[in-house]
Short mmCIF file of C-alpha atoms in Angstrom, two decimals:
data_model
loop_
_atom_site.label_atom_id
_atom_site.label_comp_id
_atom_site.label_asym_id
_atom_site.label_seq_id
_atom_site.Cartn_x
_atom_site.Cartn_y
_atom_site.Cartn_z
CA UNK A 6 -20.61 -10.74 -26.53
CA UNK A 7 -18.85 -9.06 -23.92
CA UNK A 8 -15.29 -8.06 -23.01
CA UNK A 9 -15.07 -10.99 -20.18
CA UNK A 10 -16.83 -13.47 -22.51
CA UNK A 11 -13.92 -12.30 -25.25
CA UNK A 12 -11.08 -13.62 -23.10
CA UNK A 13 -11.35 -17.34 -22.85
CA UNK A 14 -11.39 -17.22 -26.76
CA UNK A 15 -7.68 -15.56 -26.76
CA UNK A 16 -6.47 -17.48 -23.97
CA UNK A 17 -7.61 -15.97 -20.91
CA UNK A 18 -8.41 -17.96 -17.62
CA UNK A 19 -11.62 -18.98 -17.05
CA UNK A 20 -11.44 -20.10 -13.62
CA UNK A 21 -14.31 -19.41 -11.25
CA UNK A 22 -14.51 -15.91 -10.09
CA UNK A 23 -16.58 -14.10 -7.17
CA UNK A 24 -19.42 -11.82 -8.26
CA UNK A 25 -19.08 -11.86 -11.84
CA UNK A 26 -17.05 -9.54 -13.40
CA UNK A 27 -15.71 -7.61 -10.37
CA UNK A 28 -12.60 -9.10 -9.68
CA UNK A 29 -9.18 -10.04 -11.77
CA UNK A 30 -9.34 -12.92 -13.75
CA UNK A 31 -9.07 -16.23 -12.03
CA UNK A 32 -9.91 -14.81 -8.45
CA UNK A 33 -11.43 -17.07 -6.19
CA UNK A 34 -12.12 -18.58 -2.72
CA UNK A 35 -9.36 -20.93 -0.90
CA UNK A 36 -12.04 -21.64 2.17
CA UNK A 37 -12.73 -18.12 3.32
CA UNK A 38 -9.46 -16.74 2.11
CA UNK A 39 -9.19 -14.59 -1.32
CA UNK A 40 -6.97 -15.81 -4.00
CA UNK A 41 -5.38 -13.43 -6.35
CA UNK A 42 -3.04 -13.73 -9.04
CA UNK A 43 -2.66 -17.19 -7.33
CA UNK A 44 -1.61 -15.65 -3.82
CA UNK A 45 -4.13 -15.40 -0.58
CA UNK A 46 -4.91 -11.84 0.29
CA UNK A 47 -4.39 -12.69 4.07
CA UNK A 48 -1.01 -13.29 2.83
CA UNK A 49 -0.55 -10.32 0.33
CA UNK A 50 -1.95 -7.85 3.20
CA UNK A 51 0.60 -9.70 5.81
CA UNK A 52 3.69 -9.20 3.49
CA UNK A 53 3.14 -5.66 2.01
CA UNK A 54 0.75 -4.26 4.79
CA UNK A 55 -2.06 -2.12 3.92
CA UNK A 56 -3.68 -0.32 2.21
CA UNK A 57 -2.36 -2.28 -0.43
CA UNK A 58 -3.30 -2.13 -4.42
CA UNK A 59 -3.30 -5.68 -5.99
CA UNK A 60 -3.13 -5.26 -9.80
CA UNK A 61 -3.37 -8.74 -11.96
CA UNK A 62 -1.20 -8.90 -14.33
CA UNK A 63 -2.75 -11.52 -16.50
CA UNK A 64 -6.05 -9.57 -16.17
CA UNK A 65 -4.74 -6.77 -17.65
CA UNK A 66 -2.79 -7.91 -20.31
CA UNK A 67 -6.11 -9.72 -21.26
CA UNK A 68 -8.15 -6.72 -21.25
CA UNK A 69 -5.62 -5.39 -24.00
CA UNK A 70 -5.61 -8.61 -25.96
CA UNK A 71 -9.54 -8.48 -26.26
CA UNK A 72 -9.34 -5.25 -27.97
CA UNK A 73 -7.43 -6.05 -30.27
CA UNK A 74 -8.33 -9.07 -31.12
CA UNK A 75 -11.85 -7.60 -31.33
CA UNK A 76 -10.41 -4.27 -33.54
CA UNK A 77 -7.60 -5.83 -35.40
CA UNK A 78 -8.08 -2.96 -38.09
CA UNK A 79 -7.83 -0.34 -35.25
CA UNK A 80 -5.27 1.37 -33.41
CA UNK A 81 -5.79 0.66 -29.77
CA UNK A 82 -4.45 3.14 -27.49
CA UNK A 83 -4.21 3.15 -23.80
CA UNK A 84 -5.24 5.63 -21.70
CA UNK A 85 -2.55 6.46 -19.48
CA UNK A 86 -4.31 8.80 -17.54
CA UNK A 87 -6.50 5.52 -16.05
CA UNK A 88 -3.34 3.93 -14.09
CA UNK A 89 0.50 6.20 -14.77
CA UNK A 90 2.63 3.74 -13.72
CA UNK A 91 5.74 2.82 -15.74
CA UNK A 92 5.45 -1.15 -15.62
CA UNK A 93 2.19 -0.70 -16.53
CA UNK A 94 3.08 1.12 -19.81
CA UNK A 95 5.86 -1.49 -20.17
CA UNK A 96 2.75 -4.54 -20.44
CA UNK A 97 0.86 -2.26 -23.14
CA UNK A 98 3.94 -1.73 -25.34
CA UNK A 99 4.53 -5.47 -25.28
CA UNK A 100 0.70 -6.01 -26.11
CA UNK A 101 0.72 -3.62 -29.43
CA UNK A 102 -1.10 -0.96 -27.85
CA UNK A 103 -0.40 2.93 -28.58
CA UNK A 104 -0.46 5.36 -25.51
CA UNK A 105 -2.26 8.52 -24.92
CA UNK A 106 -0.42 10.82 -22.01
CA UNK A 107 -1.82 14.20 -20.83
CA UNK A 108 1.19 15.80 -19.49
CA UNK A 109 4.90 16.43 -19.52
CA UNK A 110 4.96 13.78 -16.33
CA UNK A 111 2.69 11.23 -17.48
CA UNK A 112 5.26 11.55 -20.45
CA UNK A 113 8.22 11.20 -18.71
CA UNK A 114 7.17 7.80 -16.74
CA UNK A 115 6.12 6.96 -20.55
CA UNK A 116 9.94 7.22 -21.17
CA UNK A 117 11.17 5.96 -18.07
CA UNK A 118 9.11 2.78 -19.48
CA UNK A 119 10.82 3.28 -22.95
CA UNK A 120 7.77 3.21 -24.88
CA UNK A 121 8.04 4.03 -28.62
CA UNK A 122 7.38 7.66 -29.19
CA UNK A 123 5.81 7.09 -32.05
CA UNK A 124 3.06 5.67 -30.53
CA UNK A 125 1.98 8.29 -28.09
CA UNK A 126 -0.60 10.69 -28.49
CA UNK A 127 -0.41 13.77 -25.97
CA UNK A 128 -3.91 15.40 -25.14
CA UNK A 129 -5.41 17.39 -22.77
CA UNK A 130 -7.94 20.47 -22.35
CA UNK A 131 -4.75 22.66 -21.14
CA UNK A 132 -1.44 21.68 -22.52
CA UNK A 133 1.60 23.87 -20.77
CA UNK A 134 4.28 25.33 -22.55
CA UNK A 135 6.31 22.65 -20.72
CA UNK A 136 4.04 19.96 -21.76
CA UNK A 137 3.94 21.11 -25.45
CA UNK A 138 8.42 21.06 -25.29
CA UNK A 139 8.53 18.15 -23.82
CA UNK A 140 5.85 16.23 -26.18
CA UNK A 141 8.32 17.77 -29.27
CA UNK A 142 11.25 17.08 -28.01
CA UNK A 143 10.74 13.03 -27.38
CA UNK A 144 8.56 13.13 -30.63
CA UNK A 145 5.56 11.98 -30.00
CA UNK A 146 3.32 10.82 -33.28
CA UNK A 147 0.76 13.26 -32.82
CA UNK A 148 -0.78 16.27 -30.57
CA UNK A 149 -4.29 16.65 -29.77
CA UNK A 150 -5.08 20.46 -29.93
CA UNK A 151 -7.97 21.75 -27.63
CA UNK A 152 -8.19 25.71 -28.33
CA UNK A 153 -7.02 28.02 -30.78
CA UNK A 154 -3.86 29.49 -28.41
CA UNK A 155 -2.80 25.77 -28.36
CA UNK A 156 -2.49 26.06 -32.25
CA UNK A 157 -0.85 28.86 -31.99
CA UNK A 158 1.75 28.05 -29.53
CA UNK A 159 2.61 24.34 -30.63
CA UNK A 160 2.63 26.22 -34.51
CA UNK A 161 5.38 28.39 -33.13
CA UNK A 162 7.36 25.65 -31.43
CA UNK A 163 7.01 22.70 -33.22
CA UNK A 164 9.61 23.48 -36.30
CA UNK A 165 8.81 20.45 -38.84
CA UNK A 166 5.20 19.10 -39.70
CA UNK A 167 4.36 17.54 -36.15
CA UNK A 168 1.18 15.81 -36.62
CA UNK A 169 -1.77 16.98 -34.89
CA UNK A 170 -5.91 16.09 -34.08
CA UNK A 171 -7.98 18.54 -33.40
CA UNK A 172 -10.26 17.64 -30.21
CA UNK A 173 -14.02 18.02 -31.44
CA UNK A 174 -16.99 18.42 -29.27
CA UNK A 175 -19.65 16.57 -31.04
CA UNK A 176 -22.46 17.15 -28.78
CA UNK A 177 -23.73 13.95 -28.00
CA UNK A 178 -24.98 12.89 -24.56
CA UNK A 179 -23.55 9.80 -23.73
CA UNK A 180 -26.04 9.53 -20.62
CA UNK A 181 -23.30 9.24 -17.58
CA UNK A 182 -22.55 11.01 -14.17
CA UNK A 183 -22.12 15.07 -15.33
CA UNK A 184 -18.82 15.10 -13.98
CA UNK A 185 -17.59 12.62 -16.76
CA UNK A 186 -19.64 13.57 -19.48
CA UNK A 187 -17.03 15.19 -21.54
CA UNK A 188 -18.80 14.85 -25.70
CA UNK A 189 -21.65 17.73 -24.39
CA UNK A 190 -22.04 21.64 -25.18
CA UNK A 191 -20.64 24.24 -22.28
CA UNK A 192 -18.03 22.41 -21.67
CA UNK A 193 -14.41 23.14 -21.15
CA UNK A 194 -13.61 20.27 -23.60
CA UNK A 195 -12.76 20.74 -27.37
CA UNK A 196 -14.13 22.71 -30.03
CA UNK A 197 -17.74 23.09 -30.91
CA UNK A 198 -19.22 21.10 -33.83
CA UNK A 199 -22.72 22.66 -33.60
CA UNK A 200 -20.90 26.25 -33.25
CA UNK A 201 -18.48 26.11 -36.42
CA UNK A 202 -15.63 26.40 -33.77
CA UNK A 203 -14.38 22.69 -35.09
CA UNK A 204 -14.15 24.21 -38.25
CA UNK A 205 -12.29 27.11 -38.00
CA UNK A 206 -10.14 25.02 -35.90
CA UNK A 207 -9.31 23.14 -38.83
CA UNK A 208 -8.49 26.07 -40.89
CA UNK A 209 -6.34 27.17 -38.64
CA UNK A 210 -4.06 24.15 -38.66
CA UNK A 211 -3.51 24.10 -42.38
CA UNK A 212 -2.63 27.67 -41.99
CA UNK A 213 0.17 26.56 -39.70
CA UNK A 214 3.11 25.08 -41.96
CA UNK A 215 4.65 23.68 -39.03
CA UNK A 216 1.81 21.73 -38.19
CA UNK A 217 0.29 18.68 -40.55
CA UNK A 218 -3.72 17.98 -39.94
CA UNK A 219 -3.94 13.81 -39.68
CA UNK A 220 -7.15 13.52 -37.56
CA UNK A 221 -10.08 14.50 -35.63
CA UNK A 222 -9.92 13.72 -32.01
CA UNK A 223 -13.60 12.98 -29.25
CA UNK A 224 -14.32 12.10 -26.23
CA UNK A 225 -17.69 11.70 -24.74
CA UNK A 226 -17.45 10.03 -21.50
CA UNK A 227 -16.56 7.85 -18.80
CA UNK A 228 -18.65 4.66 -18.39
CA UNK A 229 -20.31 4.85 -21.26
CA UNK A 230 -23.03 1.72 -21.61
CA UNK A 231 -24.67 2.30 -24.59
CA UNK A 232 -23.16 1.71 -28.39
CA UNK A 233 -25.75 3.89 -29.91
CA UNK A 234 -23.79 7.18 -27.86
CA UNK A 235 -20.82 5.99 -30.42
CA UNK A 236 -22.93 5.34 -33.30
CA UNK A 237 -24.05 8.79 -32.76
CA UNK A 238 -20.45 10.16 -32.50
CA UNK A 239 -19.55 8.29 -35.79
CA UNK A 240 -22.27 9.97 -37.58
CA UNK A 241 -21.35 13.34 -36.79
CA UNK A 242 -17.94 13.26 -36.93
CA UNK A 243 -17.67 11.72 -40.44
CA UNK A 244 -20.61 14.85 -41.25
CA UNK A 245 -17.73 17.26 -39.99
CA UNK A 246 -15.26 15.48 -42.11
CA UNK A 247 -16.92 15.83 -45.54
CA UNK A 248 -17.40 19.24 -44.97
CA UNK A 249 -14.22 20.35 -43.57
CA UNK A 250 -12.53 20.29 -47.36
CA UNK A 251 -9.33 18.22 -46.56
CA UNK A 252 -8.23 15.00 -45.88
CA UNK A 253 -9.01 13.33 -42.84
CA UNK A 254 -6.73 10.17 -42.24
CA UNK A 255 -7.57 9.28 -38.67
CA UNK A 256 -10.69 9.72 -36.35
CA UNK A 257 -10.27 9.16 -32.55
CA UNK A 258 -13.56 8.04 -31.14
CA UNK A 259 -12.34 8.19 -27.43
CA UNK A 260 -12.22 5.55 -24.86
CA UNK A 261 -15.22 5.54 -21.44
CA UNK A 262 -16.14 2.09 -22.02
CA UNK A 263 -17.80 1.17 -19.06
CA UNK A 264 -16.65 -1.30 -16.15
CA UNK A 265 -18.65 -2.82 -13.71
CA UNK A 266 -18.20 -2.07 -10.02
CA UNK A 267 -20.89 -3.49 -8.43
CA UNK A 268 -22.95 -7.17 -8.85
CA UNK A 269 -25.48 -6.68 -11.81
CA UNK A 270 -23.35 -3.97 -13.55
CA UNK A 271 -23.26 -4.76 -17.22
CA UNK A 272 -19.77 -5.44 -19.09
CA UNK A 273 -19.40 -3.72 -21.92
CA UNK A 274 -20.32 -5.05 -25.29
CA UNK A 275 -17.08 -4.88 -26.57
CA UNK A 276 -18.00 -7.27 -29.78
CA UNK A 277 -21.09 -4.99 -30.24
CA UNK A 278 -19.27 -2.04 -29.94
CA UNK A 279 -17.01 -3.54 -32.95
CA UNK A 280 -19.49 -4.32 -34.84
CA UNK A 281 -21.98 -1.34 -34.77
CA UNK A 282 -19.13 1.37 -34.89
CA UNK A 283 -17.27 -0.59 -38.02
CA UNK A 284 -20.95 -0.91 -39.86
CA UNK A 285 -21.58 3.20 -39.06
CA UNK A 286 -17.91 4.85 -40.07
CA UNK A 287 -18.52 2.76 -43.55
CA UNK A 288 -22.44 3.46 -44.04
CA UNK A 289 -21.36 6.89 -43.22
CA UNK A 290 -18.32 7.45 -45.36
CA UNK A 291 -20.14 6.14 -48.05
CA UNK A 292 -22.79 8.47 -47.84
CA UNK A 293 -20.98 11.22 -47.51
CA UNK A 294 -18.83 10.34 -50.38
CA UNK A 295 -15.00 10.24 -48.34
CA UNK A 296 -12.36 7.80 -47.76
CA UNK A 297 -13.03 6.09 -44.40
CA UNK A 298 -10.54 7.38 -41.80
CA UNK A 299 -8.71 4.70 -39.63
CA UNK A 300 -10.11 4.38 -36.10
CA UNK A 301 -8.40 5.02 -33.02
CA UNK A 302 -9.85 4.17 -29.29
CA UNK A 303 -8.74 4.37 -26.02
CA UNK A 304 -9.70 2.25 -23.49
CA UNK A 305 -7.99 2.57 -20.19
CA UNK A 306 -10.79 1.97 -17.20
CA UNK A 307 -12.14 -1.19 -19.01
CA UNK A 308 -8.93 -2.35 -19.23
CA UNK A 309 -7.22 -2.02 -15.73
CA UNK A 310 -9.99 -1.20 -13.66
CA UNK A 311 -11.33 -4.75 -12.70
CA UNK A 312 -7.38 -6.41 -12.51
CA UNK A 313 -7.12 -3.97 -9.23
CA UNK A 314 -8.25 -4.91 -5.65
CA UNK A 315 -7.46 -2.63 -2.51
CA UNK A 316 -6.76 -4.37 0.70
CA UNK A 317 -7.67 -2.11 3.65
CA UNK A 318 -7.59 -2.93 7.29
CA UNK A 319 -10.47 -2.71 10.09
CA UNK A 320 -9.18 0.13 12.58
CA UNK A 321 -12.62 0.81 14.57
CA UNK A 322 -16.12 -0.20 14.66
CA UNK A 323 -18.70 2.21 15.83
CA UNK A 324 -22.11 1.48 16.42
CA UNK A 325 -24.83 4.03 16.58
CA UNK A 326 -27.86 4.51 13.86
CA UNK A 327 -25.75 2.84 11.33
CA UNK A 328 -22.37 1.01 12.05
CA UNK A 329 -18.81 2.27 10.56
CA UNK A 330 -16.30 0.62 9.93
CA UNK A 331 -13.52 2.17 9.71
CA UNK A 332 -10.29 1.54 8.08
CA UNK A 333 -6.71 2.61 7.54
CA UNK A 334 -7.28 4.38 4.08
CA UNK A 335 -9.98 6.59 3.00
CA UNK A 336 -10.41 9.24 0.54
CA UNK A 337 -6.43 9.82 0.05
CA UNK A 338 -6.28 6.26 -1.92
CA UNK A 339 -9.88 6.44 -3.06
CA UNK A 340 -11.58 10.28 -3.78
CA UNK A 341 -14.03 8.56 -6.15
CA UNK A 342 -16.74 8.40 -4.16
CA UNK A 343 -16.28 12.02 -2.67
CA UNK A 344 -16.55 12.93 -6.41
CA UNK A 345 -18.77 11.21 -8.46
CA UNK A 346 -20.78 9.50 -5.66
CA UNK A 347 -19.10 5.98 -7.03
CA UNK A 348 -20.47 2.83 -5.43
CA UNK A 349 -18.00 -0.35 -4.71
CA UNK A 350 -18.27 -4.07 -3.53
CA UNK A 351 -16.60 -4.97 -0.02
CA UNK A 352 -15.99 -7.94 0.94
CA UNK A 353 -14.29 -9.15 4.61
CA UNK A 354 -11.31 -11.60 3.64
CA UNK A 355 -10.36 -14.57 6.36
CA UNK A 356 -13.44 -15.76 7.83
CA UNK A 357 -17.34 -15.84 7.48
CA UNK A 358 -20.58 -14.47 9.84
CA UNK A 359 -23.95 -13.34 9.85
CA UNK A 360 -23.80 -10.20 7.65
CA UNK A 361 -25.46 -6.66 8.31
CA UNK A 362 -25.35 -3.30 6.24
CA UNK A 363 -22.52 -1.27 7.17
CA UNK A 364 -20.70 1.68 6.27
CA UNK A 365 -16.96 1.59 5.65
CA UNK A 366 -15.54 4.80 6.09
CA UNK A 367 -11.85 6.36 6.06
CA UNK A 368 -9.08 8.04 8.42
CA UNK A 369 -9.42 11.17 7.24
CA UNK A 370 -10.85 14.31 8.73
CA UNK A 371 -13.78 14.74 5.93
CA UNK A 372 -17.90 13.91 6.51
CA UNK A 373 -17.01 13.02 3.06
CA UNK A 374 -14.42 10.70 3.20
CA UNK A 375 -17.11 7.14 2.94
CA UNK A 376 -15.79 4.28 0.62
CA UNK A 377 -18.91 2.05 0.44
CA UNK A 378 -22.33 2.74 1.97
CA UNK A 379 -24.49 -0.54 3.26
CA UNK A 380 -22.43 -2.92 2.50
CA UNK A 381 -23.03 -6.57 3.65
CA UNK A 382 -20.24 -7.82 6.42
CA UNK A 383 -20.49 -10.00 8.83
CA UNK A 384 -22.20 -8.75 11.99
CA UNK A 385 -18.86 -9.03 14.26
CA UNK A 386 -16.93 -7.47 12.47
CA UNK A 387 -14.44 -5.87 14.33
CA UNK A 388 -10.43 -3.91 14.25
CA UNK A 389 -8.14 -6.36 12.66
CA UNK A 390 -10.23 -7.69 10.08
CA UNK A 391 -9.49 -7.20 6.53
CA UNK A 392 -11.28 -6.04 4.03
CA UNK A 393 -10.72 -6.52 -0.09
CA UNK A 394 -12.84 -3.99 -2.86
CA UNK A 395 -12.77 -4.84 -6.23
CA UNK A 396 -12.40 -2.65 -8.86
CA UNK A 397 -9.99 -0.34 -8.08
CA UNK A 398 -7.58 -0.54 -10.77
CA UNK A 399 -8.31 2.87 -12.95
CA UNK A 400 -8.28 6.20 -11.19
CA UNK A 401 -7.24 5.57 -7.68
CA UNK A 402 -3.77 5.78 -8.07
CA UNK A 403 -4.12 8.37 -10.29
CA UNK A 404 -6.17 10.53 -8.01
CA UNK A 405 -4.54 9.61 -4.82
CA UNK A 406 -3.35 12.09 -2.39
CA UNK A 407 -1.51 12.80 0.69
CA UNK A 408 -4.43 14.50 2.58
CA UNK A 409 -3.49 14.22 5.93
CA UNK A 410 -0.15 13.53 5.13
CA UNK A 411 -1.18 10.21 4.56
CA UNK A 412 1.74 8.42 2.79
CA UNK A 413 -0.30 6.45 -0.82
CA UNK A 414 -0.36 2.56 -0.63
CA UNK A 415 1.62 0.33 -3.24
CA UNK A 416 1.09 -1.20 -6.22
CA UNK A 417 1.56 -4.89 -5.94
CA UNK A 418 1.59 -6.71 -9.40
CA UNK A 419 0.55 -10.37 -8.88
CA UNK A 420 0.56 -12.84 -11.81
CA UNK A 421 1.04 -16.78 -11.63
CA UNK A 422 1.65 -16.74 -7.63
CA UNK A 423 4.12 -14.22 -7.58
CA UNK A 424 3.95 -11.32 -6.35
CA UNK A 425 6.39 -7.60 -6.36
CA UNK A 426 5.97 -4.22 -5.75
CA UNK A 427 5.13 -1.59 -9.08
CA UNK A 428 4.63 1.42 -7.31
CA UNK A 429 6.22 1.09 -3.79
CA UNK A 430 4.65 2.39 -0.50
CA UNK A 431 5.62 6.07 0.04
CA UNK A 432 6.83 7.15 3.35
CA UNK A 433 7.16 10.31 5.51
CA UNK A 434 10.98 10.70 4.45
CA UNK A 435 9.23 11.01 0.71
CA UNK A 436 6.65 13.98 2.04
CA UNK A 437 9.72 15.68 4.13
CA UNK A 438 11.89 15.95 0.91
CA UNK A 439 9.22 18.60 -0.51
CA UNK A 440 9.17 20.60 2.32
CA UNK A 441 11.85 23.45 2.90
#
């Protein structure tokens, strides 16, 4: 069963949607219109111009719902890196989830939200003195430690037994783009399992009295397909745990769960993934003769990344081997094609035509700066139009930019036909105010 086919069962919409899987929950077609979150995007791009970032509320409270519903026994933590946004972190509090932040600022909009401390986790490869102070001084449950300075430095500052994971790089290929394959050797994440370095990290926290070992932290990817990649992790991790000679209370398997982007992409098999990774860690402990360790996961993409849609609109059409379209955002809003090569779905919102492959492109001054490559839109289409891509929930807000100086586009949270502003549109007064 998969994470869509999940939500009806814990009270979820099921209303028709466009291509499956791609867009919030309950999206659908009022004549040629798009309706989202109960509101036509004609409308939404009218009120709050564009580029605009529609984020369904009810989808992603959903998303969170499914995981635990599907991992009742687990702690579910959301990755913050996925979508920082305060409001955001406000609907995963109320949902039960835990958060993961990766630095002093994704911390502070954590407490701007007011979410329990003592359900964050802070991680990250590089962790700041700064990042490290701040982390201690809200009290955050626990610190994921990535290199042996890092245990050094957080044993020196933290001055009671803060609670700590150590990050472990288990080697396993989860079969993803390079750039997100993060669980592989020669790699700047973690410590080394097949080295020994995961093992003298260990030793190296219970040397620290400041510092109390509670778990082993791993991560091996972004969009992750395949449950046997996390059976794999299991395996090795609970090997590493019988050997390390102390008690292990908590293992962190990581989030990556895949989301679809385009029409045929599989959802992930979220009651699979429960399943098969619940049936290893016990098999396993068994074996290996220890306690089983209480799981931790953190989804973020899978759970935002399908409640987002970007509204853009058409600025030019050019016509020459291939047509571009061009349109009023670009590679400031949207670098994920620029660096992974990530495809999306495009769809012209308002009216219908003939379509032809096209290629939408952005504003900015960069070869580079393509959103979707032969894409199917009408044959006329032309400045003015607008255009809606799913799937742009996770990692475009995070990763946005003002190349250019191009102000970044607003969040717009939509739920039951009404609609308000998350993140509001940023303007040329906010890029003067850095300069001096």
């Amino acid at each position: 069963m998969t994470l869509a086919e999940l939500l009806p069962s814990i009270g979820c919409a099921t209303e028709p949607v466009l291509e499956d899987g791609l867009w919030p929950d309950g999206t659908h077609l009022a004549g040629q219109d798009l309706v989202i979150g109960g509101l036509p995007a004609t409308q939404l791009a009218a009120r709050f111009g564009t580029p605009c970032q529609v984020l369904d509320e009810r989808t992603v409270r959903g998303r969170a719902q499914a995981f635990r519903a599907a991992l009742p026994q687990a702690e579910v933590v959301f990755a913050g890196k996925s979508l920082p946004c305060p409001e955001v972190y406000r609907w995963m509090a109320q949902e039960g989830l835990s958060l993961d932040v990766s630095s002093a600022g994704e911390l502070a909009l954590a407490k701007a939200a007011g979410f329990p401390a003592q359900r964050i986790i802070m991680h990250g490869n590089v962790k700041t003195a700064e990042d490290l102070k701040a982390a201690l001084e809200y009290g955050v449950s626990r610190i994921v430690v990535d290199s042996l300075d890092e245990i050094a430095q957080l044993g020196a500052l933290a001055t009671h037994g803060q609670e700590v994971m150590i990050r472990v790089t288990p080697g396993v290929d989860a079969h993803t783009h390079a750039k997100i394959a993060t669980g592989v050797e020669d790699q700047k994440f973690g410590f080394s399992l097949a080295s020994g370095a995961a093992l003298e990290a260990i030793l190296r926290v219970v040397e620290q009295p400041s510092l109390k070992l509670v778990g082993l932290h791993c991560h091996i990817g972004s969009q992750v397909r395949h449950v046997a990649s996390y059976e794999e992790t299991v395996r090795r991790m609970v090997g590493l745990i019988a050997s390390c000679g102390t008690r292990i209370e908590q293992l962190d398997l990581g989030g990556g769960f895949c989301a679809p982007y385009l029409q045929g992409d599989e959802d992930f098999d979220l009651a699979g993934f429960a399943h098969r990774i619940t049936g290893a860690l016990n098999y396993e402990c068994a074996l290996h003769r220890v306690p089983p360790p209480r799981v931790l996961i953190e989804p973020g993409r899978s759970i935002v990344a399908n409640a987002g849609v970007t509204l853009y609109r058409v600025c030019a059409v050019k016509a020459s081997a291939r047509t571009f379209v061009a349109v009023d955002g670009g590679m400031s809003d949207n670098p994920r094609p620029a660096l992974y090569g990530a495809k999306y779905a495009v769809r012209l919102v308002g009216r219908g035509g003939k379509p032809k492959p096209v290629t939408v492109v952005g504003r900015h001054c960069e070869a580079g700066d393509v959103l979707a490559e032969d894409v199917p839109l009408p044959e006329d289409v032309h400045a003015g139009d607008l255009l809606a891509v799913p799937a742009t929930g996770a990692y475009h807000h995070a990763l946005a930019s003002n190349y250019n100086q191009v102000c970044r586009p607003p969040i717009i949270a939509v739920n039951d036909g009404v609609a308000r502003p998350i993140v509001r549109r940023e303007t040329e007064e906010d890029l003067l105010r850095r300069y001096l």
